[in-house]
Short mmCIF file of N, CA and C in Angstrom, two decimals:
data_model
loop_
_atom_site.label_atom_id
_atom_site.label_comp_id
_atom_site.label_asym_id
_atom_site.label_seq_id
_atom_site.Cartn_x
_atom_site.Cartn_y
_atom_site.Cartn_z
N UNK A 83 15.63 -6.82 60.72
CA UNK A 83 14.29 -6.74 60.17
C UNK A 83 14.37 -6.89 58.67
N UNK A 84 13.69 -7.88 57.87
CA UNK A 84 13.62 -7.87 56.81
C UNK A 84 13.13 -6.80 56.11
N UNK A 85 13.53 -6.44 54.98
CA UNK A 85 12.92 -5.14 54.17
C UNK A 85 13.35 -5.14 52.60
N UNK A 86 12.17 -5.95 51.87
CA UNK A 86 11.86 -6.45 50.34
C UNK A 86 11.87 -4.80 49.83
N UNK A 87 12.56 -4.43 48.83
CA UNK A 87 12.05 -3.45 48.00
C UNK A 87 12.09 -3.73 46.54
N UNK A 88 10.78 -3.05 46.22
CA UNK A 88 11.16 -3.61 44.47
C UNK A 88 10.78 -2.24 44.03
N UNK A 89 11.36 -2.35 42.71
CA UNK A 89 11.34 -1.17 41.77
C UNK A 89 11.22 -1.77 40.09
N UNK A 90 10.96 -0.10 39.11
CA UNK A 90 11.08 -1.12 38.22
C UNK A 90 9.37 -0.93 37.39
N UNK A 91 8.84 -0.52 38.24
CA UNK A 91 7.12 -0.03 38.37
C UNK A 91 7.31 1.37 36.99
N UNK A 92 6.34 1.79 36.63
CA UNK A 92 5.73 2.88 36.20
C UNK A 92 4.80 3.06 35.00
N UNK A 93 4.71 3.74 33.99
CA UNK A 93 3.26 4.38 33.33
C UNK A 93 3.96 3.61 31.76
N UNK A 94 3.14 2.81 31.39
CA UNK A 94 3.40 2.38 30.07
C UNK A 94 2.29 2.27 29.12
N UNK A 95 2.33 2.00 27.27
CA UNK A 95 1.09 1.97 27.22
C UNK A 95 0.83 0.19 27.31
N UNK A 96 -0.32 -0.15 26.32
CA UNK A 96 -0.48 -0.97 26.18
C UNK A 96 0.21 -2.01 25.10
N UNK A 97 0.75 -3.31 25.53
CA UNK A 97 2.02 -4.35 24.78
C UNK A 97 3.18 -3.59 24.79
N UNK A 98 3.24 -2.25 25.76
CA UNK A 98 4.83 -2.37 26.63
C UNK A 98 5.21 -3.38 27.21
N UNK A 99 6.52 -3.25 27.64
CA UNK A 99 6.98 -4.21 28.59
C UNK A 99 7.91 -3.07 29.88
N UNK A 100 7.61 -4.06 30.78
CA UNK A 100 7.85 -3.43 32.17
C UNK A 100 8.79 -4.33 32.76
N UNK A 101 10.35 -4.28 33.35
CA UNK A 101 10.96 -5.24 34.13
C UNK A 101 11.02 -4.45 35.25
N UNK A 102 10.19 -5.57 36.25
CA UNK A 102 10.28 -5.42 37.75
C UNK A 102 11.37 -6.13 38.74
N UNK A 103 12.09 -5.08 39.60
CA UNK A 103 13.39 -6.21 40.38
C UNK A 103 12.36 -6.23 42.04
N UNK A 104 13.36 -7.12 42.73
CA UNK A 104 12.94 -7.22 44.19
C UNK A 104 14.52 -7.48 44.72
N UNK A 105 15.08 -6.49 46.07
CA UNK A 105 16.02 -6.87 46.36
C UNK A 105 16.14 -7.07 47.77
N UNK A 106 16.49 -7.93 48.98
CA UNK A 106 16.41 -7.94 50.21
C UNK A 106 17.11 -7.01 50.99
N UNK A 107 17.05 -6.69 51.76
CA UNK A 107 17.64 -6.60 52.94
C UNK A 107 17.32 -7.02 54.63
N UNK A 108 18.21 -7.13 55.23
CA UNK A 108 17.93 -7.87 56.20
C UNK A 108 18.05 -9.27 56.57
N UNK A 109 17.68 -9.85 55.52
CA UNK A 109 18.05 -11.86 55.27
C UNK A 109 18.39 -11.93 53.76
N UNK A 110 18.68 -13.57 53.24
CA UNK A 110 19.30 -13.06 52.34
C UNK A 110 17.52 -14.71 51.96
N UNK A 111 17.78 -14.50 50.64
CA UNK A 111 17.01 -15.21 49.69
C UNK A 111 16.86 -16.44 49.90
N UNK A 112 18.32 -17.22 50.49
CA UNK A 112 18.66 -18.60 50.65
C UNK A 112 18.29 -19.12 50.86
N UNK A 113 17.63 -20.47 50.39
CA UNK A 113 16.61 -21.33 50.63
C UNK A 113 15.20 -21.41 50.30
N UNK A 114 14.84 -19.98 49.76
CA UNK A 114 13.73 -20.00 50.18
C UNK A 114 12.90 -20.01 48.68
N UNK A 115 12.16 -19.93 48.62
CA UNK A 115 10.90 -19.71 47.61
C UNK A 115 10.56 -18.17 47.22
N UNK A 116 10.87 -17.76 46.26
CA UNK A 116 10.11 -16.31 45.86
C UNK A 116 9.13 -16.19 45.08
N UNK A 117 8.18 -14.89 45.14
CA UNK A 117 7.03 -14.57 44.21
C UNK A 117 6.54 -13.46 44.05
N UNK A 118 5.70 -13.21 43.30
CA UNK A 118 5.10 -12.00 42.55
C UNK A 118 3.88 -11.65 42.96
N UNK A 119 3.41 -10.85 43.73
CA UNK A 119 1.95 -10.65 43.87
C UNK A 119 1.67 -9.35 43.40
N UNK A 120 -0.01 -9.02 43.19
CA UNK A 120 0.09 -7.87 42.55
C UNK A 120 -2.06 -7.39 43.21
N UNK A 121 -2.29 -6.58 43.46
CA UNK A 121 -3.14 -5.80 43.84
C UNK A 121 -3.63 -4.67 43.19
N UNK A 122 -4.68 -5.03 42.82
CA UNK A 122 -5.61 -3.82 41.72
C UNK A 122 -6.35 -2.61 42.83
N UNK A 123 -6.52 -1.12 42.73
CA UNK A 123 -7.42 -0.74 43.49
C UNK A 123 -9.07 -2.22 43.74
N UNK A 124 -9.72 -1.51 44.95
CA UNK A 124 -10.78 -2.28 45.12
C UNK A 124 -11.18 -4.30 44.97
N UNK A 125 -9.30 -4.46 44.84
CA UNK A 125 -9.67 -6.11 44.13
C UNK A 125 -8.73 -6.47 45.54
N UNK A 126 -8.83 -8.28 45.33
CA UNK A 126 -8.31 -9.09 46.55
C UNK A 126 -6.88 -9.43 45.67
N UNK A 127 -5.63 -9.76 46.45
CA UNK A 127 -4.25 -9.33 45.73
C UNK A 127 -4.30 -11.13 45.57
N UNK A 128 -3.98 -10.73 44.10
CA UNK A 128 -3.53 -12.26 43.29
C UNK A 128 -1.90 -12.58 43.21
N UNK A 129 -1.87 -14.05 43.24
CA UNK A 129 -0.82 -14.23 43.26
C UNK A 129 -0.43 -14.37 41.86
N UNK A 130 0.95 -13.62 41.29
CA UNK A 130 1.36 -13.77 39.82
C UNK A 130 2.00 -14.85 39.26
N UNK A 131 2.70 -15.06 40.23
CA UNK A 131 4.33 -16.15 39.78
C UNK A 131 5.11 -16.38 40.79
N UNK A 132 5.37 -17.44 40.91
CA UNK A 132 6.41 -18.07 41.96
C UNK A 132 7.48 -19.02 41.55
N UNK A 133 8.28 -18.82 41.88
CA UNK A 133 10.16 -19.79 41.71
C UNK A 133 10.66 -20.14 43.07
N UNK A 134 11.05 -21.72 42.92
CA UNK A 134 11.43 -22.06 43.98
C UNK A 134 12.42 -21.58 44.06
N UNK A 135 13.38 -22.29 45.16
CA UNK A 135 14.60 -21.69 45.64
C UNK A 135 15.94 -22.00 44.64
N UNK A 136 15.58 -23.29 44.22
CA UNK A 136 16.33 -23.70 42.65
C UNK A 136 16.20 -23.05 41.70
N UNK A 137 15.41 -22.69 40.89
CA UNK A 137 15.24 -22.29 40.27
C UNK A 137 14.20 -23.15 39.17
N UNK A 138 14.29 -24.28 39.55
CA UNK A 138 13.68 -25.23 38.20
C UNK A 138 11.72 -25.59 38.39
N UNK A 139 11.38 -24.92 39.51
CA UNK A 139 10.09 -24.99 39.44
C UNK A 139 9.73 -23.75 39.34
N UNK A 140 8.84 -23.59 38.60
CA UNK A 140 7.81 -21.78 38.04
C UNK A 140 6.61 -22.15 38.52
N UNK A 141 5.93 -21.12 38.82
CA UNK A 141 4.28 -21.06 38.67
C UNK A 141 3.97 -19.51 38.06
N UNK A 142 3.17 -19.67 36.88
CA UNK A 142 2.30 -18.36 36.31
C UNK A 142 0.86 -18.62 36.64
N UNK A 143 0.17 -17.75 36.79
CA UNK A 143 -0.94 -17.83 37.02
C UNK A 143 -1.41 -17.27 35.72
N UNK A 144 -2.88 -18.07 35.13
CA UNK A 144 -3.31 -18.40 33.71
C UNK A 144 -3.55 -16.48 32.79
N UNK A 145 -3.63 -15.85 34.01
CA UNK A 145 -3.94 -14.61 33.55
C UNK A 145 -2.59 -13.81 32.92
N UNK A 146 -1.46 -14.27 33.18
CA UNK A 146 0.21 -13.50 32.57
C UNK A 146 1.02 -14.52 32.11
N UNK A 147 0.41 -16.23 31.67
CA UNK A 147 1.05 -16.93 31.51
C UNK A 147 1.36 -16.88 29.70
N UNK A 148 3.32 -17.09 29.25
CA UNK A 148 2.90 -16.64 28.08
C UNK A 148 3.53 -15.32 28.01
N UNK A 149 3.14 -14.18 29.16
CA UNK A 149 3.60 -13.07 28.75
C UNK A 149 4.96 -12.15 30.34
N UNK A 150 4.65 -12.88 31.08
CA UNK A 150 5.70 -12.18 32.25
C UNK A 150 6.45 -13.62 32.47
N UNK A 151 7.57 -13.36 32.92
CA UNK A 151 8.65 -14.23 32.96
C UNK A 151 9.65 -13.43 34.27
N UNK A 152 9.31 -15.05 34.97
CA UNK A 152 10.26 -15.09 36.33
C UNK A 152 11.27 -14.87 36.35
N UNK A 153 12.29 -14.82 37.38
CA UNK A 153 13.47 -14.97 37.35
C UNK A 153 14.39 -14.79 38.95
N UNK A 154 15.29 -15.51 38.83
CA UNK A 154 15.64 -15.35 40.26
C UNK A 154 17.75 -14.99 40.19
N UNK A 155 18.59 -14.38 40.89
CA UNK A 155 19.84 -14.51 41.27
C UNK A 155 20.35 -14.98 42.53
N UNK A 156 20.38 -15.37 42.61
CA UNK A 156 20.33 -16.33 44.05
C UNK A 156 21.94 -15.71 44.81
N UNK A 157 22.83 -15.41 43.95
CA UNK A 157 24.12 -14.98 44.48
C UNK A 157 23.94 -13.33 44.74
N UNK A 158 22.77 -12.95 43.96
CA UNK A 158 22.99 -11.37 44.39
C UNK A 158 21.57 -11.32 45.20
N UNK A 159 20.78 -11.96 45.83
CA UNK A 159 19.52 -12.02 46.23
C UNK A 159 18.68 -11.15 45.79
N UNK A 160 18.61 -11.74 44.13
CA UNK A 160 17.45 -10.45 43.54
C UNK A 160 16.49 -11.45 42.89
N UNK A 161 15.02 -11.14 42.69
CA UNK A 161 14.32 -11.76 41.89
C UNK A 161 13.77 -10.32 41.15
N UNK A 162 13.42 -11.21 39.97
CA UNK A 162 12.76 -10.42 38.90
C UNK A 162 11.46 -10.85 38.21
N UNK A 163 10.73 -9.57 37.22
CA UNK A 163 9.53 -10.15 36.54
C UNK A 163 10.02 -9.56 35.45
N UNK A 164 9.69 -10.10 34.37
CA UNK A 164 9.67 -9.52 32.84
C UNK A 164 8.62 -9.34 32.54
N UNK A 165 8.10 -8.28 32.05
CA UNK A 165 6.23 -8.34 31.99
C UNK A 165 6.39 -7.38 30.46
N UNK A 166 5.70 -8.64 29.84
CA UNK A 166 5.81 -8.17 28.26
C UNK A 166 4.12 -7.92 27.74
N UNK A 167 3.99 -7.26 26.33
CA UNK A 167 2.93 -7.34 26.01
C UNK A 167 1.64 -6.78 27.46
N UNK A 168 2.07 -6.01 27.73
CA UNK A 168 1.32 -5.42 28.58
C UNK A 168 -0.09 -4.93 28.71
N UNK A 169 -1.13 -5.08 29.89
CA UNK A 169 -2.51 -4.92 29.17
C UNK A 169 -2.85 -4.05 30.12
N UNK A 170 -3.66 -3.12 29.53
CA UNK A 170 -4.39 -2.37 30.86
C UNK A 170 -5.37 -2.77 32.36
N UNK A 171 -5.53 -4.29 32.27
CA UNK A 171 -6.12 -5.14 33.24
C UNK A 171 -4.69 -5.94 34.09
N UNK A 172 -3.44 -5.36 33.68
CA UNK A 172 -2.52 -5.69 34.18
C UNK A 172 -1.75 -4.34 35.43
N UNK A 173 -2.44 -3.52 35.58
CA UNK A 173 -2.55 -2.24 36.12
C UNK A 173 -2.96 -2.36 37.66
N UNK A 174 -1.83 -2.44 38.61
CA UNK A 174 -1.89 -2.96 39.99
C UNK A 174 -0.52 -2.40 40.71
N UNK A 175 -0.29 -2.97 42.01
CA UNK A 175 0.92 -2.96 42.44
C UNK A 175 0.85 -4.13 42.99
N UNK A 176 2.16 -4.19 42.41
CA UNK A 176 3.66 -5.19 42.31
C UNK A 176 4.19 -5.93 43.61
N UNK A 177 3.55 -6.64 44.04
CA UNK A 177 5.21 -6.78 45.14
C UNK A 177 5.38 -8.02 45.41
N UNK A 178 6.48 -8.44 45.75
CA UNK A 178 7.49 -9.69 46.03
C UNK A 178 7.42 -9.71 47.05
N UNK A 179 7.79 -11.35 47.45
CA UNK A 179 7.60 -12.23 48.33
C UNK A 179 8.34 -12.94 48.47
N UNK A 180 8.42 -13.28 50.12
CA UNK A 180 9.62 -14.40 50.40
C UNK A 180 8.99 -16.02 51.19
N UNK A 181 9.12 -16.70 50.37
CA UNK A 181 8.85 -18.27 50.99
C UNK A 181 8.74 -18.63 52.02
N UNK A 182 7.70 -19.18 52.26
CA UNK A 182 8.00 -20.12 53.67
C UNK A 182 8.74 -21.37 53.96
N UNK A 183 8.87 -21.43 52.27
CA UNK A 183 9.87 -22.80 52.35
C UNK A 183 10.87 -22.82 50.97
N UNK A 184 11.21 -23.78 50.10
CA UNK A 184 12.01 -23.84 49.35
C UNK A 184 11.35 -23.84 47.91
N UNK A 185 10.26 -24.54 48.42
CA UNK A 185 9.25 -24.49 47.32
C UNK A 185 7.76 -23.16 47.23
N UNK A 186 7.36 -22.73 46.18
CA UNK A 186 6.49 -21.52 46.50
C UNK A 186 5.22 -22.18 46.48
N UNK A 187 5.41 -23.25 46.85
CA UNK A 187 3.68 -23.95 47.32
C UNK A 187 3.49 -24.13 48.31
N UNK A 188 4.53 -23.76 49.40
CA UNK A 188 4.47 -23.65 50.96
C UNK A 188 4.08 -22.20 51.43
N UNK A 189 3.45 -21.48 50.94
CA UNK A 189 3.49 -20.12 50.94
C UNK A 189 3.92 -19.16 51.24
N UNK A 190 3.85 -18.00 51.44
CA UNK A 190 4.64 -16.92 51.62
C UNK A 190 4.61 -16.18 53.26
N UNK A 191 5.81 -15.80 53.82
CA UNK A 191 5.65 -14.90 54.72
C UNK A 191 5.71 -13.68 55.03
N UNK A 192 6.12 -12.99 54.03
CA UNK A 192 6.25 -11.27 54.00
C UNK A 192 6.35 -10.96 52.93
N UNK A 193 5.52 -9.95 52.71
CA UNK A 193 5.48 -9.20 51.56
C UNK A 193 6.26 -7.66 51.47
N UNK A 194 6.85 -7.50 50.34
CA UNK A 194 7.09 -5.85 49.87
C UNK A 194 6.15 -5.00 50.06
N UNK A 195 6.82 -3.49 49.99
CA UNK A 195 5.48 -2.35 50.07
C UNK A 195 4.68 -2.68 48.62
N UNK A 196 5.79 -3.25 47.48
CA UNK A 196 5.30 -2.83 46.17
C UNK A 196 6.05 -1.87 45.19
N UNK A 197 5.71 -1.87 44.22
CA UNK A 197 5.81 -0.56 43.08
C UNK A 197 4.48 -0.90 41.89
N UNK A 198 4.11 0.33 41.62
CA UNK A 198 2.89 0.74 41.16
C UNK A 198 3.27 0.59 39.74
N UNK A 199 2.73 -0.25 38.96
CA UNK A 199 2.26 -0.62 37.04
C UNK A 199 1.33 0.01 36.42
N UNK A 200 1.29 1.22 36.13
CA UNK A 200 -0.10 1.66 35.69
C UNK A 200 0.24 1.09 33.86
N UNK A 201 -0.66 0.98 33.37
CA UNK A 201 -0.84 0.42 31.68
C UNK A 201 -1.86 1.17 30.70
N UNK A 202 -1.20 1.81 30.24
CA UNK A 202 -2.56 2.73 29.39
C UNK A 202 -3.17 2.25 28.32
N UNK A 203 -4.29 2.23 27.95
CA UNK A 203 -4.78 1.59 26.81
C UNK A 203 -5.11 2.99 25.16
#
């Protein structure tokens, strides 16, 4: 059974920076496409950022582009977020995702529980 955990989450103020990991268990990363999603109380969960399985294609979405930065290890099956300059509309939970394909424009099939970003202003 696959089982994404990420960590890496917690209480910062505002233009902190927060590094978030994601690590597998169960399958390993290979091949596939990873990403960042993130869920506000009461909101529909946006997608943040996605890296293919290479590494050489990114997607930010216009709202953290500029300020969080992807990242993937492909030998230790970890992906990461760098989330800089931090805003209090950036205040959600976190969680990673595993590809349906190689590229993260084929979309995703399972998601993490998450870890929680709160951002104080």
């Amino acid at each position: 059974q696959v089982q994404l955990v990420e960590s890496g989450g917690g209480l910062v103020q505002a233009g902190d920076s927060l590094s978030l990991s994601c690590a597998a268990s169960g399958r390993t990363f290979r091949g596939v496409a990873m990403g960042w999603f993130r869920q506000a109380p009461g909101k529909e969960r946006d997608f943040v950022s996605g890296i293919s399985w290479s590494g050489s294609k990114i997607y930010y979405a216009s709202f953290v582009k500029g300020r969080f930065t992807i990242s993937r290890d492909n030998a230790k099956d970890m992906v990461y977020l760098q989330m800089n300059s931090l805003k209090p509309e950036d205040t959600a939970v976190y969680s990673c995702a595993i590809g349906r394909g190689s590229e993260y424009e084929s979309g995703f099939v399972y998601w993490g529980q998450g870890t929680q970003v709160n951002v104080s202003s």
